[in-house]
Amino acid sequence: REPGVIALQLFNEVGSLGSTGLAALLLPDHWRVYLFAVSLPALLVLCVGYFRLPETPHWLISCGRHAEAVELLRRLEGSSGTNLVVEDGEFRRAAAPAFENNLQQSESVSASR
């Protein structure tokens, strides 16, 4: 955890110093260029997040996409080394009862349609 916190803080400090240096070069005459330049990292993160981050299992289940939710949980359990799902799609972890209730509710809604 410590290397992650250090990297995050380093990222913030480098960004602050870079923004200050860019402001010293561009402001007040080229403020539009400055605003565009400092918004580019946020735009990049937005695009990467939109195309690379998976939907949450909770959202997938609320949309009736149970198989995708189970597949995502299986992928997550492979990266974390925990058992989140058993073969029939029920949840194994103690933290999952609320999630399991949502799964059962959505299954009953899907079955009634």
Tab-separated table of N, CA and C in Angstrom:
chain	number	residue	atom	x	y	z
A	1	ARG	N	0.819	-1.188	0.000
A	1	ARG	CA	0.000	0.000	0.000
A	1	ARG	C	0.866	1.256	0.000
A	2	GLU	N	1.962	1.249	0.684
A	2	GLU	CA	2.797	2.441	0.776
A	2	GLU	C	3.326	2.907	-0.574
A	3	PRO	N	3.819	2.016	-1.460
A	3	PRO	CA	4.275	2.504	-2.767
A	3	PRO	C	3.157	3.173	-3.565
A	4	GLY	N	1.938	2.678	-3.427
A	4	GLY	CA	0.810	3.291	-4.126
A	4	GLY	C	0.526	4.692	-3.615
A	5	VAL	N	0.586	4.871	-2.298
A	5	VAL	CA	0.348	6.188	-1.703
A	5	VAL	C	1.457	7.152	-2.106
A	6	ILE	N	2.682	6.660	-2.100
A	6	ILE	CA	3.815	7.508	-2.501
A	6	ILE	C	3.691	7.908	-3.965
A	7	ALA	N	3.308	6.962	-4.827
A	7	ALA	CA	3.144	7.273	-6.253
A	7	ALA	C	2.026	8.284	-6.464
A	8	LEU	N	0.933	8.144	-5.725
A	8	LEU	CA	-0.174	9.094	-5.849
A	8	LEU	C	0.259	10.493	-5.422
A	9	GLN	N	0.965	10.570	-4.307
A	9	GLN	CA	1.433	11.871	-3.840
A	9	GLN	C	2.439	12.479	-4.817
A	10	LEU	N	3.318	11.655	-5.357
A	10	LEU	CA	4.285	12.137	-6.344
A	10	LEU	C	3.570	12.665	-7.584
A	11	PHE	N	2.548	11.930	-8.027
A	11	PHE	CA	1.748	12.361	-9.180
A	11	PHE	C	1.117	13.725	-8.912
A	12	ASN	N	0.562	13.907	-7.707
A	12	ASN	CA	-0.051	15.197	-7.355
A	12	ASN	C	0.979	16.321	-7.337
A	13	GLU	N	2.137	16.056	-6.770
A	13	GLU	CA	3.157	17.103	-6.676
A	13	GLU	C	3.708	17.482	-8.049
A	14	VAL	N	3.977	16.491	-8.880
A	14	VAL	CA	4.481	16.778	-10.228
A	14	VAL	C	3.432	17.557	-11.017
A	15	GLY	N	2.164	17.178	-10.872
A	15	GLY	CA	1.101	17.904	-11.549
A	15	GLY	C	0.982	19.342	-11.076
A	16	SER	N	1.111	19.552	-9.778
A	16	SER	CA	1.036	20.909	-9.227
A	16	SER	C	2.188	21.778	-9.725
A	17	LEU	N	3.386	21.211	-9.697
A	17	LEU	CA	4.543	21.971	-10.173
A	17	LEU	C	4.457	22.237	-11.674
A	18	GLY	N	4.019	21.233	-12.428
A	18	GLY	CA	3.871	21.416	-13.872
A	18	GLY	C	2.831	22.466	-14.207
A	19	SER	N	1.716	22.446	-13.479
A	19	SER	CA	0.666	23.437	-13.712
A	19	SER	C	1.142	24.844	-13.359
A	20	THR	N	1.891	24.956	-12.278
A	20	THR	CA	2.429	26.266	-11.884
A	20	THR	C	3.419	26.782	-12.927
A	21	GLY	N	4.294	25.887	-13.405
A	21	GLY	CA	5.250	26.297	-14.435
A	21	GLY	C	4.559	26.691	-15.731
A	22	LEU	N	3.546	25.924	-16.112
A	22	LEU	CA	2.796	26.237	-17.323
A	22	LEU	C	2.056	27.565	-17.174
A	23	ALA	N	1.517	27.813	-15.995
A	23	ALA	CA	0.826	29.082	-15.744
A	23	ALA	C	1.793	30.258	-15.838
A	24	ALA	N	2.996	30.067	-15.300
A	24	ALA	CA	3.982	31.148	-15.360
A	24	ALA	C	4.352	31.476	-16.803
A	25	LEU	N	4.363	30.461	-17.674
A	25	LEU	CA	4.712	30.683	-19.078
A	25	LEU	C	3.570	31.288	-19.894
A	26	LEU	N	2.341	30.857	-19.618
A	26	LEU	CA	1.236	31.195	-20.506
A	26	LEU	C	0.303	32.303	-20.020
A	27	LEU	N	0.169	32.469	-18.725
A	27	LEU	CA	-0.791	33.450	-18.222
A	27	LEU	C	-0.171	34.827	-18.154
A	28	PRO	N	-0.884	35.877	-18.287
A	28	PRO	CA	-2.305	36.033	-18.539
A	28	PRO	C	-2.679	36.078	-20.029
A	29	ASP	N	-1.708	36.122	-20.918
A	29	ASP	CA	-2.023	36.320	-22.337
A	29	ASP	C	-2.678	35.109	-22.996
A	30	HIS	N	-2.251	33.922	-22.653
A	30	HIS	CA	-2.727	32.713	-23.330
A	30	HIS	C	-3.500	31.812	-22.364
A	31	TRP	N	-4.477	32.369	-21.688
A	31	TRP	CA	-5.195	31.607	-20.674
A	31	TRP	C	-6.018	30.465	-21.279
A	32	ARG	N	-6.490	30.608	-22.505
A	32	ARG	CA	-7.257	29.525	-23.138
A	32	ARG	C	-6.364	28.307	-23.412
A	33	VAL	N	-5.156	28.558	-23.857
A	33	VAL	CA	-4.203	27.469	-24.089
A	33	VAL	C	-3.881	26.778	-22.766
A	34	TYR	N	-3.724	27.582	-21.713
A	34	TYR	CA	-3.437	27.021	-20.399
A	34	TYR	C	-4.580	26.117	-19.929
A	35	LEU	N	-5.817	26.579	-20.031
A	35	LEU	CA	-6.964	25.774	-19.607
A	35	LEU	C	-7.053	24.482	-20.413
A	36	PHE	N	-6.795	24.560	-21.696
A	36	PHE	CA	-6.819	23.367	-22.533
A	36	PHE	C	-5.723	22.385	-22.105
A	37	ALA	N	-4.532	22.907	-21.866
A	37	ALA	CA	-3.392	22.052	-21.505
A	37	ALA	C	-3.611	21.352	-20.161
A	38	VAL	N	-4.159	22.056	-19.181
A	38	VAL	CA	-4.351	21.427	-17.868
A	38	VAL	C	-5.566	20.504	-17.845
A	39	SER	N	-6.446	20.589	-18.840
A	39	SER	CA	-7.599	19.684	-18.890
A	39	SER	C	-7.284	18.393	-19.648
A	40	LEU	N	-6.196	18.360	-20.410
A	40	LEU	CA	-5.859	17.158	-21.177
A	40	LEU	C	-5.649	15.899	-20.326
A	41	PRO	N	-4.943	15.960	-19.194
A	41	PRO	CA	-4.801	14.734	-18.385
A	41	PRO	C	-6.146	14.182	-17.908
A	42	ALA	N	-7.059	15.062	-17.499
A	42	ALA	CA	-8.371	14.598	-17.047
A	42	ALA	C	-9.151	13.971	-18.196
A	43	LEU	N	-9.039	14.527	-19.376
A	43	LEU	CA	-9.708	13.967	-20.550
A	43	LEU	C	-9.133	12.598	-20.896
A	44	LEU	N	-7.835	12.465	-20.785
A	44	LEU	CA	-7.187	11.183	-21.043
A	44	LEU	C	-7.660	10.120	-20.053
A	45	VAL	N	-7.719	10.454	-18.766
A	45	VAL	CA	-8.179	9.512	-17.746
A	45	VAL	C	-9.645	9.143	-17.981
A	46	LEU	N	-10.460	10.103	-18.373
A	46	LEU	CA	-11.865	9.835	-18.667
A	46	LEU	C	-12.005	8.834	-19.808
A	47	CYS	N	-11.259	9.031	-20.882
A	47	CYS	CA	-11.326	8.122	-22.033
A	47	CYS	C	-10.824	6.728	-21.674
A	48	VAL	N	-9.719	6.652	-20.968
A	48	VAL	CA	-9.178	5.347	-20.568
A	48	VAL	C	-10.166	4.634	-19.645
A	49	GLY	N	-10.716	5.352	-18.683
A	49	GLY	CA	-11.681	4.754	-17.765
A	49	GLY	C	-12.935	4.285	-18.470
A	50	TYR	N	-13.418	5.048	-19.408
A	50	TYR	CA	-14.648	4.691	-20.121
A	50	TYR	C	-14.473	3.406	-20.922
A	51	PHE	N	-13.336	3.273	-21.565
A	51	PHE	CA	-13.134	2.119	-22.433
A	51	PHE	C	-12.480	0.921	-21.747
A	52	ARG	N	-11.802	1.118	-20.602
A	52	ARG	CA	-11.059	0.024	-19.989
A	52	ARG	C	-11.665	-0.512	-18.697
A	53	LEU	N	-12.430	0.293	-17.963
A	53	LEU	CA	-12.971	-0.166	-16.688
A	53	LEU	C	-14.248	-0.969	-16.916
A	54	PRO	N	-14.378	-2.112	-16.252
A	54	PRO	CA	-15.593	-2.915	-16.419
A	54	PRO	C	-16.753	-2.312	-15.629
A	55	GLU	N	-17.957	-2.698	-15.994
A	55	GLU	CA	-19.128	-2.331	-15.215
A	55	GLU	C	-19.050	-3.063	-13.877
A	56	THR	N	-19.744	-2.555	-12.877
A	56	THR	CA	-19.728	-3.243	-11.589
A	56	THR	C	-20.690	-4.428	-11.634
A	57	PRO	N	-20.394	-5.477	-10.870
A	57	PRO	CA	-21.319	-6.606	-10.828
A	57	PRO	C	-22.722	-6.192	-10.364
A	58	HIS	N	-22.778	-5.259	-9.436
A	58	HIS	CA	-24.083	-4.792	-8.945
A	58	HIS	C	-24.902	-4.192	-10.086
A	59	TRP	N	-24.289	-3.364	-10.896
A	59	TRP	CA	-25.006	-2.746	-12.016
A	59	TRP	C	-25.421	-3.795	-13.040
A	60	LEU	N	-24.533	-4.729	-13.331
A	60	LEU	CA	-24.859	-5.776	-14.298
A	60	LEU	C	-26.065	-6.590	-13.836
A	61	ILE	N	-26.107	-6.925	-12.552
A	61	ILE	CA	-27.238	-7.691	-12.030
A	61	ILE	C	-28.511	-6.856	-12.064
A	62	SER	N	-28.409	-5.572	-11.736
A	62	SER	CA	-29.612	-4.734	-11.760
A	62	SER	C	-30.183	-4.597	-13.162
A	63	CYS	N	-29.345	-4.814	-14.179
A	63	CYS	CA	-29.807	-4.784	-15.574
A	63	CYS	C	-30.198	-6.168	-16.084
A	64	GLY	N	-30.135	-7.167	-15.215
A	64	GLY	CA	-30.495	-8.521	-15.615
A	64	GLY	C	-29.400	-9.261	-16.362
A	65	ARG	N	-28.186	-8.772	-16.309
A	65	ARG	CA	-27.056	-9.390	-17.017
A	65	ARG	C	-26.253	-10.254	-16.040
A	66	HIS	N	-26.897	-11.324	-15.534
A	66	HIS	CA	-26.340	-12.161	-14.484
A	66	HIS	C	-25.080	-12.892	-14.927
A	67	ALA	N	-25.099	-13.427	-16.131
A	67	ALA	CA	-23.934	-14.194	-16.603
A	67	ALA	C	-22.696	-13.301	-16.673
A	68	GLU	N	-22.874	-12.066	-17.126
A	68	GLU	CA	-21.733	-11.141	-17.197
A	68	GLU	C	-21.231	-10.790	-15.799
A	69	ALA	N	-22.151	-10.639	-14.843
A	69	ALA	CA	-21.751	-10.330	-13.467
A	69	ALA	C	-20.936	-11.475	-12.875
A	70	VAL	N	-21.396	-12.707	-13.097
A	70	VAL	CA	-20.672	-13.871	-12.581
A	70	VAL	C	-19.307	-13.978	-13.254
A	71	GLU	N	-19.253	-13.715	-14.567
A	71	GLU	CA	-17.974	-13.760	-15.285
A	71	GLU	C	-17.002	-12.722	-14.742
A	72	LEU	N	-17.505	-11.518	-14.472
A	72	LEU	CA	-16.656	-10.467	-13.915
A	72	LEU	C	-16.163	-10.854	-12.522
A	73	LEU	N	-17.036	-11.413	-11.704
A	73	LEU	CA	-16.617	-11.840	-10.369
A	73	LEU	C	-15.573	-12.945	-10.444
A	74	ARG	N	-15.716	-13.851	-11.397
A	74	ARG	CA	-14.710	-14.908	-11.560
A	74	ARG	C	-13.353	-14.307	-11.959
A	75	ARG	N	-13.387	-13.287	-12.821
A	75	ARG	CA	-12.149	-12.637	-13.217
A	75	ARG	C	-11.514	-11.930	-12.019
A	76	LEU	N	-12.349	-11.299	-11.186
A	76	LEU	CA	-11.838	-10.613	-10.000
A	76	LEU	C	-11.281	-11.599	-8.983
A	77	GLU	N	-11.936	-12.754	-8.826
A	77	GLU	CA	-11.412	-13.699	-7.858
A	77	GLU	C	-10.085	-14.273	-8.311
A	78	GLY	N	-9.842	-14.338	-9.603
A	78	GLY	CA	-8.552	-14.800	-10.096
A	78	GLY	C	-7.438	-13.826	-9.758
A	79	SER	N	-7.741	-12.514	-9.789
A	79	SER	CA	-6.701	-11.521	-9.507
A	79	SER	C	-6.502	-11.307	-8.012
A	80	SER	N	-7.522	-11.617	-7.198
A	80	SER	CA	-7.392	-11.364	-5.765
A	80	SER	C	-7.108	-12.621	-4.958
A	81	GLY	N	-7.326	-13.798	-5.563
A	81	GLY	CA	-7.076	-15.036	-4.852
A	81	GLY	C	-8.182	-15.419	-3.886
A	82	THR	N	-9.366	-14.787	-3.985
A	82	THR	CA	-10.489	-15.131	-3.116
A	82	THR	C	-11.559	-15.846	-3.927
A	83	ASN	N	-12.455	-16.512	-3.229
A	83	ASN	CA	-13.567	-17.192	-3.891
A	83	ASN	C	-14.821	-16.354	-3.731
A	84	LEU	N	-15.271	-15.733	-4.796
A	84	LEU	CA	-16.461	-14.894	-4.752
A	84	LEU	C	-17.700	-15.630	-5.236
A	85	VAL	N	-17.533	-16.595	-6.127
A	85	VAL	CA	-18.671	-17.240	-6.771
A	85	VAL	C	-18.455	-18.750	-6.750
A	86	VAL	N	-19.526	-19.485	-6.526
A	86	VAL	CA	-19.472	-20.936	-6.682
A	86	VAL	C	-20.109	-21.275	-8.020
A	87	GLU	N	-20.106	-22.534	-8.401
A	87	GLU	CA	-20.507	-22.932	-9.750
A	87	GLU	C	-21.912	-22.520	-10.148
A	88	ASP	N	-22.864	-22.503	-9.227
A	88	ASP	CA	-24.238	-22.188	-9.610
A	88	ASP	C	-24.539	-20.694	-9.603
A	89	GLY	N	-23.528	-19.871	-9.432
A	89	GLY	CA	-23.714	-18.430	-9.506
A	89	GLY	C	-24.049	-17.780	-8.178
A	90	GLU	N	-24.044	-18.549	-7.085
A	90	GLU	CA	-24.293	-17.958	-5.783
A	90	GLU	C	-22.979	-17.411	-5.226
A	91	PHE	N	-23.099	-16.462	-4.324
A	91	PHE	CA	-21.924	-15.786	-3.812
A	91	PHE	C	-21.452	-16.432	-2.528
A	92	ARG	N	-20.148	-16.534	-2.377
A	92	ARG	CA	-19.553	-17.255	-1.270
A	92	ARG	C	-19.070	-16.323	-0.159
A	93	ARG	N	-18.638	-15.138	-0.466
A	93	ARG	CA	-18.022	-14.262	0.526
A	93	ARG	C	-19.035	-13.760	1.546
A	94	ALA	N	-18.587	-13.518	2.753
A	94	ALA	CA	-19.464	-13.031	3.816
A	94	ALA	C	-19.960	-11.623	3.521
A	95	ALA	N	-19.212	-10.857	2.745
A	95	ALA	CA	-19.596	-9.484	2.440
A	95	ALA	C	-20.648	-9.405	1.357
A	96	ALA	N	-21.067	-10.530	0.819
A	96	ALA	CA	-21.948	-10.507	-0.341
A	96	ALA	C	-23.445	-10.657	-0.070
A	97	PRO	N	-23.951	-10.736	1.170
A	97	PRO	CA	-25.386	-10.966	1.333
A	97	PRO	C	-26.259	-9.914	0.662
A	98	ALA	N	-25.916	-8.642	0.764
A	98	ALA	CA	-26.738	-7.617	0.116
A	98	ALA	C	-26.703	-7.791	-1.395
A	99	PHE	N	-25.550	-8.102	-1.915
A	99	PHE	CA	-25.412	-8.329	-3.348
A	99	PHE	C	-26.208	-9.553	-3.772
A	100	GLU	N	-26.176	-10.588	-2.935
A	100	GLU	CA	-26.908	-11.812	-3.222
A	100	GLU	C	-28.415	-11.543	-3.204
A	101	ASN	N	-28.874	-10.687	-2.276
A	101	ASN	CA	-30.298	-10.336	-2.235
A	101	ASN	C	-30.709	-9.632	-3.522
A	102	ASN	N	-29.867	-8.739	-4.025
A	102	ASN	CA	-30.161	-8.061	-5.287
A	102	ASN	C	-30.227	-9.056	-6.436
A	103	LEU	N	-29.335	-10.045	-6.434
A	103	LEU	CA	-29.343	-11.069	-7.471
A	103	LEU	C	-30.657	-11.843	-7.426
A	104	GLN	N	-31.081	-12.238	-6.239
A	104	GLN	CA	-32.321	-12.994	-6.111
A	104	GLN	C	-33.522	-12.150	-6.529
A	105	GLN	N	-33.526	-10.867	-6.150
A	105	GLN	CA	-34.633	-9.994	-6.544
A	105	GLN	C	-34.682	-9.814	-8.051
A	106	SER	N	-33.520	-9.604	-8.679
A	106	SER	CA	-33.538	-9.441	-10.130
A	106	SER	C	-33.900	-10.713	-10.837
A	107	GLU	N	-33.501	-11.862	-10.290
A	107	GLU	CA	-33.894	-13.127	-10.904
A	107	GLU	C	-35.396	-13.333	-10.806
A	108	SER	N	-36.007	-12.939	-9.678
A	108	SER	CA	-37.450	-13.102	-9.554
A	108	SER	C	-38.189	-12.144	-10.487
A	109	VAL	N	-37.659	-10.954	-10.701
A	109	VAL	CA	-38.267	-10.009	-11.643
A	109	VAL	C	-38.136	-10.543	-13.064
A	110	SER	N	-36.939	-11.079	-13.384
A	110	SER	CA	-36.721	-11.630	-14.738
A	110	SER	C	-37.615	-12.836	-14.974
A	111	ALA	N	-37.820	-13.658	-13.947
A	111	ALA	CA	-38.658	-14.849	-14.106
A	111	ALA	C	-40.123	-14.492	-14.277
A	112	SER	N	-40.535	-13.363	-13.685
A	112	SER	CA	-41.939	-12.985	-13.793
A	112	SER	C	-42.266	-12.322	-15.122
A	113	ARG	N	-41.275	-11.967	-15.896
A	113	ARG	CA	-41.525	-11.303	-17.195
A	113	ARG	C	-41.901	-12.266	-18.245
